[in-house]
PDB file of C-alpha atoms and ligand atoms in Angstrom:
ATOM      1  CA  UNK A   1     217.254-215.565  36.187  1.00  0.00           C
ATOM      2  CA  UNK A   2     218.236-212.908  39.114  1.00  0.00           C
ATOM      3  CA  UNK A   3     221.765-211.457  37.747  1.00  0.00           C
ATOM      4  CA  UNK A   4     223.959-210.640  40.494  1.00  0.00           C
ATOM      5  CA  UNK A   5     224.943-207.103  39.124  1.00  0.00           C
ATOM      6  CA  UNK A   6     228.158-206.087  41.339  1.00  0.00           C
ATOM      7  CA  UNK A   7     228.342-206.563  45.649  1.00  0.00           C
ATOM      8  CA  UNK A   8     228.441-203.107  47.665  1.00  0.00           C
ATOM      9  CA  UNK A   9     232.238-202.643  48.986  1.00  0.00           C
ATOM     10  CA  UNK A  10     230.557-204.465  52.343  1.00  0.00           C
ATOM     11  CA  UNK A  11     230.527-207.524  50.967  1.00  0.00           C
ATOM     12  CA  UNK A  12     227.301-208.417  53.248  1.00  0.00           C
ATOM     13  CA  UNK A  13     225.117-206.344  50.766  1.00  0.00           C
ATOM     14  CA  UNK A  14     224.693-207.711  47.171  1.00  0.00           C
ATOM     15  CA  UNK A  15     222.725-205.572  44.165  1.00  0.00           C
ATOM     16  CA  UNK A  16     220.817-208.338  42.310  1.00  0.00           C
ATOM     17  CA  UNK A  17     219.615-208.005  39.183  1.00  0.00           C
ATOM     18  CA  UNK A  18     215.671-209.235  39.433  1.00  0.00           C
ATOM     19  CA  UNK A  19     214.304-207.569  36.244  1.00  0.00           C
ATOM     20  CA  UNK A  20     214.109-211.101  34.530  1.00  0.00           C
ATOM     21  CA  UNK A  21     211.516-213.927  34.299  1.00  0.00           C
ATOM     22  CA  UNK A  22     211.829-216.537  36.921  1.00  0.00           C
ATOM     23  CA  UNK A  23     209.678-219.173  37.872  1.00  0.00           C
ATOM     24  CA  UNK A  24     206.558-216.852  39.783  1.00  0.00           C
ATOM     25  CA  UNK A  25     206.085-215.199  36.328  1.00  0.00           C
ATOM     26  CA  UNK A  26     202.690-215.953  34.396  1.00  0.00           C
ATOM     27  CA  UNK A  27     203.159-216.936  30.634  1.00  0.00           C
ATOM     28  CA  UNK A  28     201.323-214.050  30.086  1.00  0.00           C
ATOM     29  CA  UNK A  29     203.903-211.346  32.025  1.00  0.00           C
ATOM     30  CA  UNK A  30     207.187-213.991  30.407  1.00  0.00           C
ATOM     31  CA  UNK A  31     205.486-212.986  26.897  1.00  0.00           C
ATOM     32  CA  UNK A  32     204.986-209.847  27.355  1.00  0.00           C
ATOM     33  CA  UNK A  33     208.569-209.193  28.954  1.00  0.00           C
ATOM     34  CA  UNK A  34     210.137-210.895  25.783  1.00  0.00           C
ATOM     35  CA  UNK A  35     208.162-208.759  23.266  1.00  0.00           C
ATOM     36  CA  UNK A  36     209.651-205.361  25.419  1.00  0.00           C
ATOM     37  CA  UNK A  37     213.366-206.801  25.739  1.00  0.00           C
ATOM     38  CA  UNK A  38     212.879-207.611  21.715  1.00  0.00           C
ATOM     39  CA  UNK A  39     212.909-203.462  21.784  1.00  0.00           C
ATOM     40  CA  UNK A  40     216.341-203.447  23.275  1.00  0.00           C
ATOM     41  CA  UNK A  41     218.331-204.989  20.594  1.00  0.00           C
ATOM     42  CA  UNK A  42     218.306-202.290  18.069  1.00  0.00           C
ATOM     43  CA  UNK A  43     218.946-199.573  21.051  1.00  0.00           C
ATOM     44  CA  UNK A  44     215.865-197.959  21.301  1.00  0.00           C
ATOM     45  CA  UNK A  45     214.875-199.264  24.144  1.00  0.00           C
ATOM     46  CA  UNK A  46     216.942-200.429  27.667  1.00  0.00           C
ATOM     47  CA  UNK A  47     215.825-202.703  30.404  1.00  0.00           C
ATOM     48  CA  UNK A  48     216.325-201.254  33.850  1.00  0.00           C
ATOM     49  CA  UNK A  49     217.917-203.464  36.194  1.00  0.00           C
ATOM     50  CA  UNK A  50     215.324-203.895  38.738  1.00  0.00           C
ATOM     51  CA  UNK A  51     217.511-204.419  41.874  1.00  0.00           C
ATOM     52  CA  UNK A  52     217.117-206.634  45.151  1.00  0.00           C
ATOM     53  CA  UNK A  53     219.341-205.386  48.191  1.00  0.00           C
ATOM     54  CA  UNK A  54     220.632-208.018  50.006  1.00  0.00           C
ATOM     55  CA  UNK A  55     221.249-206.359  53.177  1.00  0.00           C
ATOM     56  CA  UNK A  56     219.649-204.725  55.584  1.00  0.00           C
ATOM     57  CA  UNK A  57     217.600-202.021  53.025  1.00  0.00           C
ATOM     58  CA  UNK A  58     215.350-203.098  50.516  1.00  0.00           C
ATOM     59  CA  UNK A  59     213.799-201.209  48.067  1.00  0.00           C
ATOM     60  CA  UNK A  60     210.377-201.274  49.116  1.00  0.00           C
ATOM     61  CA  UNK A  61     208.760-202.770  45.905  1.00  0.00           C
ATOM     62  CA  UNK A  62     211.246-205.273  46.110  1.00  0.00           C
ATOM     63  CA  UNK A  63     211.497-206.322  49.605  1.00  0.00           C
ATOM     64  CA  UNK A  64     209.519-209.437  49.243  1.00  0.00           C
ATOM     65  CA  UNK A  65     211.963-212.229  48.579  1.00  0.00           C
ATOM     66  CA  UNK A  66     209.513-214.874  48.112  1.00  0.00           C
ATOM     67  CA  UNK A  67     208.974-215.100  44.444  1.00  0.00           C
ATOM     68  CA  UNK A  68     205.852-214.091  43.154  1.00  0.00           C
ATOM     69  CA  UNK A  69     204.381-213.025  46.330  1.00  0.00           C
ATOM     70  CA  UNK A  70     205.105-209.254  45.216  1.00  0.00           C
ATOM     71  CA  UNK A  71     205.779-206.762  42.957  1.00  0.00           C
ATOM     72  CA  UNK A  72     207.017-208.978  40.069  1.00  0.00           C
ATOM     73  CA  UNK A  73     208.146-206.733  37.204  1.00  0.00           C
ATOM     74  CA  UNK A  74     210.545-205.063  34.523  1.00  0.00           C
ATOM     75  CA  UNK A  75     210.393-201.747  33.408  1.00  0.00           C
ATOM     76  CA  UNK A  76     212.362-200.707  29.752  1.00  0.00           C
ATOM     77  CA  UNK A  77     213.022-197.205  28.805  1.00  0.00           C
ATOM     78  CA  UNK A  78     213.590-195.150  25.713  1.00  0.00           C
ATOM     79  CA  UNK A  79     215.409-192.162  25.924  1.00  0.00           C
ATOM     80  CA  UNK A  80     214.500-190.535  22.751  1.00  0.00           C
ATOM     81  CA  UNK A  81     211.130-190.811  23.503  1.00  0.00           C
ATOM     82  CA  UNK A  82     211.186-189.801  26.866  1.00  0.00           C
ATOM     83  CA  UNK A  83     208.975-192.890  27.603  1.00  0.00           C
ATOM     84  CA  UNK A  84     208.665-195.805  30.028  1.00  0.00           C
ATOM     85  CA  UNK A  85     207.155-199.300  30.181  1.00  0.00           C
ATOM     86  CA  UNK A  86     206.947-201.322  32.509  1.00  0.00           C
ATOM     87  CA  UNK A  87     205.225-205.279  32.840  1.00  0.00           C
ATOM     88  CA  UNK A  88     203.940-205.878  36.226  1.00  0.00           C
ATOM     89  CA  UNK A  89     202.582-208.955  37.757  1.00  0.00           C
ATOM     90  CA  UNK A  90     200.719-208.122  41.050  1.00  0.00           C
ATOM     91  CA  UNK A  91     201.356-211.824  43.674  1.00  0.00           C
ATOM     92  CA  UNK A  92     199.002-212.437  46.554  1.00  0.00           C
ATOM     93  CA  UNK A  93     200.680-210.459  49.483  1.00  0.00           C
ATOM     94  CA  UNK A  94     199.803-206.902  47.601  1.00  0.00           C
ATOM     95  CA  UNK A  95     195.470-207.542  48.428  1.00  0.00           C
ATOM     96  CA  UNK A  96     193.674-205.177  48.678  1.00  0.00           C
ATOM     97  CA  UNK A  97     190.137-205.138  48.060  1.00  0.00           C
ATOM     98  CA  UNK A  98     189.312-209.184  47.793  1.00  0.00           C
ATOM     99  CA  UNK A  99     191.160-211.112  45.257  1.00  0.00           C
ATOM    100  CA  UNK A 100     192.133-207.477  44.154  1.00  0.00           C
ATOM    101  CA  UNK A 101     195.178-205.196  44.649  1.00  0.00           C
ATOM    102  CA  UNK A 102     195.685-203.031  46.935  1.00  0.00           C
ATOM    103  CA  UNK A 103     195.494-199.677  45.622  1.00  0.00           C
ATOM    104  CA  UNK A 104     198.521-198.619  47.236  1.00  0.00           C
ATOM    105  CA  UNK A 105     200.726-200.763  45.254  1.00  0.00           C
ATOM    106  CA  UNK A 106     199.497-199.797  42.394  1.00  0.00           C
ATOM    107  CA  UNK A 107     200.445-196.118  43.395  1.00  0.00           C
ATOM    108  CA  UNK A 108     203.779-197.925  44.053  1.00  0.00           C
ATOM    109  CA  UNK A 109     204.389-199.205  40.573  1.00  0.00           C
ATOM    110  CA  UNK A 110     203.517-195.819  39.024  1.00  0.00           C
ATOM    111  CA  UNK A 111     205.413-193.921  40.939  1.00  0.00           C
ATOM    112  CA  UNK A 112     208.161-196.209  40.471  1.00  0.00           C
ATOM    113  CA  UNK A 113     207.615-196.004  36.330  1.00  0.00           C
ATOM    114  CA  UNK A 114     207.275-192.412  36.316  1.00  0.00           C
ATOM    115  CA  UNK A 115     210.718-192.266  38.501  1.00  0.00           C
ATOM    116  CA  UNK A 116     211.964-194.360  36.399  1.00  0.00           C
ATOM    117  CA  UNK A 117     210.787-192.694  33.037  1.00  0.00           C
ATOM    118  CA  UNK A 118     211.970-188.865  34.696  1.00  0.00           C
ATOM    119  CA  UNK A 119     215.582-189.809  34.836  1.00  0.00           C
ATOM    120  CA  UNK A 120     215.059-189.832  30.804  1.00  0.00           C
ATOM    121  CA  UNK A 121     215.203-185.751  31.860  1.00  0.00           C
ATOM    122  CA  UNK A 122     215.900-185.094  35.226  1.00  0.00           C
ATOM    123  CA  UNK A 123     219.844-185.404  36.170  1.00  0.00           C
ATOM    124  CA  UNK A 124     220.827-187.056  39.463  1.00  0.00           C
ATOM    125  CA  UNK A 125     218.297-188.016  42.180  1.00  0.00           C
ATOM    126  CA  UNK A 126     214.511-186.812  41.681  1.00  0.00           C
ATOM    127  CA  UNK A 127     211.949-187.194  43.953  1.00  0.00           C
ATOM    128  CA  UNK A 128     208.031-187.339  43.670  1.00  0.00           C
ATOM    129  CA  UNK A 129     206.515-184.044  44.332  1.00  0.00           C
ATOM    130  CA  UNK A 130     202.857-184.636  43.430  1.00  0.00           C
ATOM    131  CA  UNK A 131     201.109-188.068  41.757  1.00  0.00           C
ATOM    132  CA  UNK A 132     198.005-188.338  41.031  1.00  0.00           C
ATOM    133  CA  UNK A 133     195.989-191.085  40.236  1.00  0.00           C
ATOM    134  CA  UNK A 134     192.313-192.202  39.045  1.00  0.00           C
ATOM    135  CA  UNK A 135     191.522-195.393  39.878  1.00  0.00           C
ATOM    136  CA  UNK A 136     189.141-196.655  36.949  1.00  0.00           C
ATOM    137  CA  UNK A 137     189.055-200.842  37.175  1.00  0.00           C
ATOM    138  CA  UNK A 138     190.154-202.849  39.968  1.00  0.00           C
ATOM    139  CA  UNK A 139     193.214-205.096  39.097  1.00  0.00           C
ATOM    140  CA  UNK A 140     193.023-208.597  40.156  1.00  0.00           C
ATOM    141  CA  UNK A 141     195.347-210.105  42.416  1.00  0.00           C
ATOM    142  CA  UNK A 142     197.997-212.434  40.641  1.00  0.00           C
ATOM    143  CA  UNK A 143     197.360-210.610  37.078  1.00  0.00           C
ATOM    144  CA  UNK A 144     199.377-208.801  35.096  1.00  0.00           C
ATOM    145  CA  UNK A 145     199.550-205.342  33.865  1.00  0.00           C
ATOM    146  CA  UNK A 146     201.124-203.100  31.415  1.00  0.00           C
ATOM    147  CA  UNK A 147     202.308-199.566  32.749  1.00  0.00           C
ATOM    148  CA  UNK A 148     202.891-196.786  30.269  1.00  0.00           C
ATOM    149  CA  UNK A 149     204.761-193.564  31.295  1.00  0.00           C
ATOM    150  CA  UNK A 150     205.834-190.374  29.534  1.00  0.00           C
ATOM    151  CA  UNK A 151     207.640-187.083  30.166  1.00  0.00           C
ATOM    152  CA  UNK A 152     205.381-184.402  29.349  1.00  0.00           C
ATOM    153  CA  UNK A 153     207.505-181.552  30.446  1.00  0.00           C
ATOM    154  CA  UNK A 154     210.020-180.831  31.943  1.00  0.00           C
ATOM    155  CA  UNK A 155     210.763-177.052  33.401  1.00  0.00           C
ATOM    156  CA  UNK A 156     214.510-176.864  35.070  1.00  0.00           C
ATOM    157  CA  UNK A 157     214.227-179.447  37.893  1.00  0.00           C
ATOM    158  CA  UNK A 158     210.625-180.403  37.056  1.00  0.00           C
ATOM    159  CA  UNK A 159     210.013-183.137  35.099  1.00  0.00           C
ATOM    160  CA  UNK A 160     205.807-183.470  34.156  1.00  0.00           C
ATOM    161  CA  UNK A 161     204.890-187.191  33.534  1.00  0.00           C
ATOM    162  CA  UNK A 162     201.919-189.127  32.544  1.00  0.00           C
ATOM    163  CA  UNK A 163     200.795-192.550  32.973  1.00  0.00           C
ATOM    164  CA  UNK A 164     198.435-194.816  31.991  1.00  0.00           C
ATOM    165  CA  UNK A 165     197.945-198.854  32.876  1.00  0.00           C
ATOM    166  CA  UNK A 166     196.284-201.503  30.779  1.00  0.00           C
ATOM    167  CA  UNK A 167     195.236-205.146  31.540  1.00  0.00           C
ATOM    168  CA  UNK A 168     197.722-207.118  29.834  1.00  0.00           C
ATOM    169  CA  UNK A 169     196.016-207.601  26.542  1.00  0.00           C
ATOM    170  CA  UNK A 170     195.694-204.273  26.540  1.00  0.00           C
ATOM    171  CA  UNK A 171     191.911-204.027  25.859  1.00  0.00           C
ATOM    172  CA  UNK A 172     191.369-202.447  29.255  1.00  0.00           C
ATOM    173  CA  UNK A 173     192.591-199.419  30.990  1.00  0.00           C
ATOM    174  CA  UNK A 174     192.638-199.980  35.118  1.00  0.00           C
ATOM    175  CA  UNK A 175     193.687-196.588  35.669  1.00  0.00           C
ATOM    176  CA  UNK A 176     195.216-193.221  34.782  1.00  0.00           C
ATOM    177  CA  UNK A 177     197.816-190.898  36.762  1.00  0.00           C
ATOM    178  CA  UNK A 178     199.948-187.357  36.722  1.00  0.00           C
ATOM    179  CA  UNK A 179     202.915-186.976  38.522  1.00  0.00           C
ATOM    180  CA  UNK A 180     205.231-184.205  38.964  1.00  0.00           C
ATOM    181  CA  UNK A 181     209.193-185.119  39.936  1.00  0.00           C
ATOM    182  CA  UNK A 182     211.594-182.268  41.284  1.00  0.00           C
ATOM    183  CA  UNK A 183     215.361-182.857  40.844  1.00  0.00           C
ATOM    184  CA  UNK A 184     217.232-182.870  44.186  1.00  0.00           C
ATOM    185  CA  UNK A 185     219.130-179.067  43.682  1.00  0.00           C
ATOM    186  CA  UNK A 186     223.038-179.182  44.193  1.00  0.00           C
ATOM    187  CA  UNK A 187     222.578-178.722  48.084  1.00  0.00           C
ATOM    188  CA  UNK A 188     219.857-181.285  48.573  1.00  0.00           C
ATOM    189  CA  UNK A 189     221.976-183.357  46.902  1.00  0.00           C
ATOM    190  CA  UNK A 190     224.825-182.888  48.800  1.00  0.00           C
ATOM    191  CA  UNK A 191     222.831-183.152  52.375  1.00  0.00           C
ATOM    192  CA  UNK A 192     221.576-186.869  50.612  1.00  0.00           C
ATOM    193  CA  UNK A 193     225.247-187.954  49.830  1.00  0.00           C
ATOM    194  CA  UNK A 194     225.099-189.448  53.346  1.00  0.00           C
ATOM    195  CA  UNK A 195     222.525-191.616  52.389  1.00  0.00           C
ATOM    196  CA  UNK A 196     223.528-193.124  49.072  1.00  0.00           C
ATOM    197  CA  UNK A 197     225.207-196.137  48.516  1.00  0.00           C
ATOM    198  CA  UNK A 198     228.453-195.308  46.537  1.00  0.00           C
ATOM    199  CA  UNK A 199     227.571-197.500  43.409  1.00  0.00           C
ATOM    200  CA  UNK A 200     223.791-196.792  44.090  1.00  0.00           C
ATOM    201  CA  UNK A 201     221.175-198.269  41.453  1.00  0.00           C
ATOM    202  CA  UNK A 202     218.381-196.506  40.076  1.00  0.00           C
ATOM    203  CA  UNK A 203     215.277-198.573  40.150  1.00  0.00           C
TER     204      UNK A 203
HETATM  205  C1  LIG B   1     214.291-194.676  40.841  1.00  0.00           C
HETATM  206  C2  LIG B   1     213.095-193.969  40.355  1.00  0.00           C
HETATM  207  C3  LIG B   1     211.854-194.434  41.158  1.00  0.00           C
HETATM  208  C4  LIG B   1     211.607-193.508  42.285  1.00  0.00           C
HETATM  209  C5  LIG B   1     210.302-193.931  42.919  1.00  0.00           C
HETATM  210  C6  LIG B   1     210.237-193.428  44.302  1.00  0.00           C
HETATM  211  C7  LIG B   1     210.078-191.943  44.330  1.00  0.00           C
HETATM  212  C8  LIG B   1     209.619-191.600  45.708  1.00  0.00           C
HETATM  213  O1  LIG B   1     208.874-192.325  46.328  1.00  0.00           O
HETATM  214  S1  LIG B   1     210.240-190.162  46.359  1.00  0.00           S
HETATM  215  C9  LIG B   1     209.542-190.185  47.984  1.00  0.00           C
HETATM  216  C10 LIG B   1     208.274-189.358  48.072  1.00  0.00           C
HETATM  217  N1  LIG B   1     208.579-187.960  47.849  1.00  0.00           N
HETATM  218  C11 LIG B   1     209.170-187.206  48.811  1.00  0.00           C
HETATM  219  O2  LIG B   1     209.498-187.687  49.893  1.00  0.00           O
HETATM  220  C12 LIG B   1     209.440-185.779  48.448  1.00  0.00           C
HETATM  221  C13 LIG B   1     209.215-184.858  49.651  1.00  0.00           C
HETATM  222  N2  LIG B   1     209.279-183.465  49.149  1.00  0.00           N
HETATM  223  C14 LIG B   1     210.485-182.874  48.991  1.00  0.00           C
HETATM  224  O3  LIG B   1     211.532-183.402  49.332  1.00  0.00           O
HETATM  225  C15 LIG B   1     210.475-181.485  48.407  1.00  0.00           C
HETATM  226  O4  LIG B   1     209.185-180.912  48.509  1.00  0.00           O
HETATM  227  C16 LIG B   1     210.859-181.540  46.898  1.00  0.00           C
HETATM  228  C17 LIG B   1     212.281-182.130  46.756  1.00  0.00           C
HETATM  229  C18 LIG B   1     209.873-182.390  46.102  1.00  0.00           C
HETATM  230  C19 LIG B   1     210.832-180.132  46.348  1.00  0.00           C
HETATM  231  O5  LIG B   1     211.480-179.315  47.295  1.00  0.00           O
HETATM  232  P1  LIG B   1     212.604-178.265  46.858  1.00  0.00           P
HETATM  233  O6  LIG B   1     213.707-178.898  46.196  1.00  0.00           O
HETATM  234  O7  LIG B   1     212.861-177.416  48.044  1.00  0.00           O
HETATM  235  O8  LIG B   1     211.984-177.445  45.729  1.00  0.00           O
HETATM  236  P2  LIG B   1     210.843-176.364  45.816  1.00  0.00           P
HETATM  237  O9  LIG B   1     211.503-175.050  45.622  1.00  0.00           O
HETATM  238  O10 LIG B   1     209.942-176.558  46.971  1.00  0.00           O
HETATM  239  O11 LIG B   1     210.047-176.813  44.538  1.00  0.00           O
HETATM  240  C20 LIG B   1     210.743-176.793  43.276  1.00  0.00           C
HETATM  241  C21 LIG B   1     209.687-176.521  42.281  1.00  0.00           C
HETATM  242  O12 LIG B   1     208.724-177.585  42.318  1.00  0.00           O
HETATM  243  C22 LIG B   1     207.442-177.046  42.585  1.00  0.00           C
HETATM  244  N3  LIG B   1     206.721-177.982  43.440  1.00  0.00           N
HETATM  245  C23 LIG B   1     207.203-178.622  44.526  1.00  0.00           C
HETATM  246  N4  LIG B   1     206.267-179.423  45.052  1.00  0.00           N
HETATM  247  C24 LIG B   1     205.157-179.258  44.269  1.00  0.00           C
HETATM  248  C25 LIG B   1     203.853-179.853  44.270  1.00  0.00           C
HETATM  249  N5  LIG B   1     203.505-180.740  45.196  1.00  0.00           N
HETATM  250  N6  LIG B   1     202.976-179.479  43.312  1.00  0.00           N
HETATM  251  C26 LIG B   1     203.348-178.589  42.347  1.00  0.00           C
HETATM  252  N7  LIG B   1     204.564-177.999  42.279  1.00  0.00           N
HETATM  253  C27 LIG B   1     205.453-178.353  43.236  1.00  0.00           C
HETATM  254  C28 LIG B   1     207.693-175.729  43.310  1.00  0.00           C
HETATM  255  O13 LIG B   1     206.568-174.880  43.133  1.00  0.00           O
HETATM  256  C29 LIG B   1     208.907-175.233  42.564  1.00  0.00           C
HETATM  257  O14 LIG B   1     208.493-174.739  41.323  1.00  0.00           O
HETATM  258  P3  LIG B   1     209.317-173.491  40.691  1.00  0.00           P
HETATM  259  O15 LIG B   1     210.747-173.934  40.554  1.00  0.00           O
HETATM  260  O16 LIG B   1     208.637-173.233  39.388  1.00  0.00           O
HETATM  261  O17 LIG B   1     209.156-172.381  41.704  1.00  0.00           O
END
């Protein structure tokens, strides 16, 4: 059910909305993604729009358009909390190890969740200064898995996070990660102006 959210000014490059179930989704990640979006209707809780490029850029954990052979996922925020969440099915291109992911894009995913989650502090654009991650269980290709983020701090531009990901029962944790975000300061952000689409989504 990719939403087309609004077309750049150059009509040639959409902003889709992909942060829904379609087709490639397991039961398993549809359930799950219906018990998180439950958490949005009393507020607490917002679903990010997950966004496809259609142009020439993609963002890279969404830059393969065949369905279900990549990152598949939705990630939900709550502000209050200063916490993230994010349902991720893992499709066949991401291998790593055998009939395993890749542990690359699991990095991917939790740097993309912490991201995510900092913008619950951080103002503007943030960027990943340090993430660190211990790799406990593989993750098998094609399953799903649950990612849990959380500001721990946050000092000025600094935002502290931790993260932690679970099979999708939950009965399992595949690994465990620190990150550190720095906000771009007012100069940074003006020498990155250049390279921001005017109605630019976060992911
Ligand atoms: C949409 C949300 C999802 C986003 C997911 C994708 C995120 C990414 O992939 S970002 C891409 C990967 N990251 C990068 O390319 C960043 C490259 N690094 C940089 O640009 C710069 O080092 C940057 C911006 C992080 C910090 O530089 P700068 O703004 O000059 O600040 P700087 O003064 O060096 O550091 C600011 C503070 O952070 C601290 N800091 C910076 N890097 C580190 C680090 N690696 N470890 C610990 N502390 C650090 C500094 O010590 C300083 O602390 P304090 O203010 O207490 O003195």
């Amino acid at each position: 059910m990719a939403r087309q959210v609004n077309s750049q000014r150059n009509q040639e490059e959409a902003v889709i909305d992909l942060a829904w179930p379609n087709e490639a989704w397991s039961d398993v990640t549809k359930e799950i993604f219906h018990q998180l979006n439950a958490g949005t209707e009393n507020g607490d809780w917002t679903r990010h729009p997950g966004y496809l490029r259609t142009g020439e850029r993609r963002l890279y954990c969404r830059n393969i358009s065949e369905q279900g052979k990549g990152f598949e996922y939705a990630i939900f925020i709550n502000k209050r909390e200063q916490r993230a969440t994010c349902v991720c099915q893992f499709g066949p291109y991401l291998e790593g190890p055998p009939s395993h992911v890749h542990g690359g894009a699991v990095a991917t995913m939790l740097d993309t969740v912490m991201g995510t989650c900092a913008y619950n502090v951080l103002e503007g654009f943030h960027l990943t200064a340090n993430l660190n991650i211990n790799y406990k269980k593989p993750v098998r290709l094609g399953s799903t898995a649950i990612f849990l983020a959380k500001v721990d701090k946050q000092e000025n531009r600094k935002a502290y996070l931790s993260a932690y990901v679970t099979s999708a029962d939950g009965s399992t944790t595949l690994c465990d990660a620190t990150s550190l975000f720095v906000q771009l300061s007012q100069e940074q952000m003006e020498k990155a102006k250049k390279y921001l689409p005017q109605d630019s989504h976060n992911d």
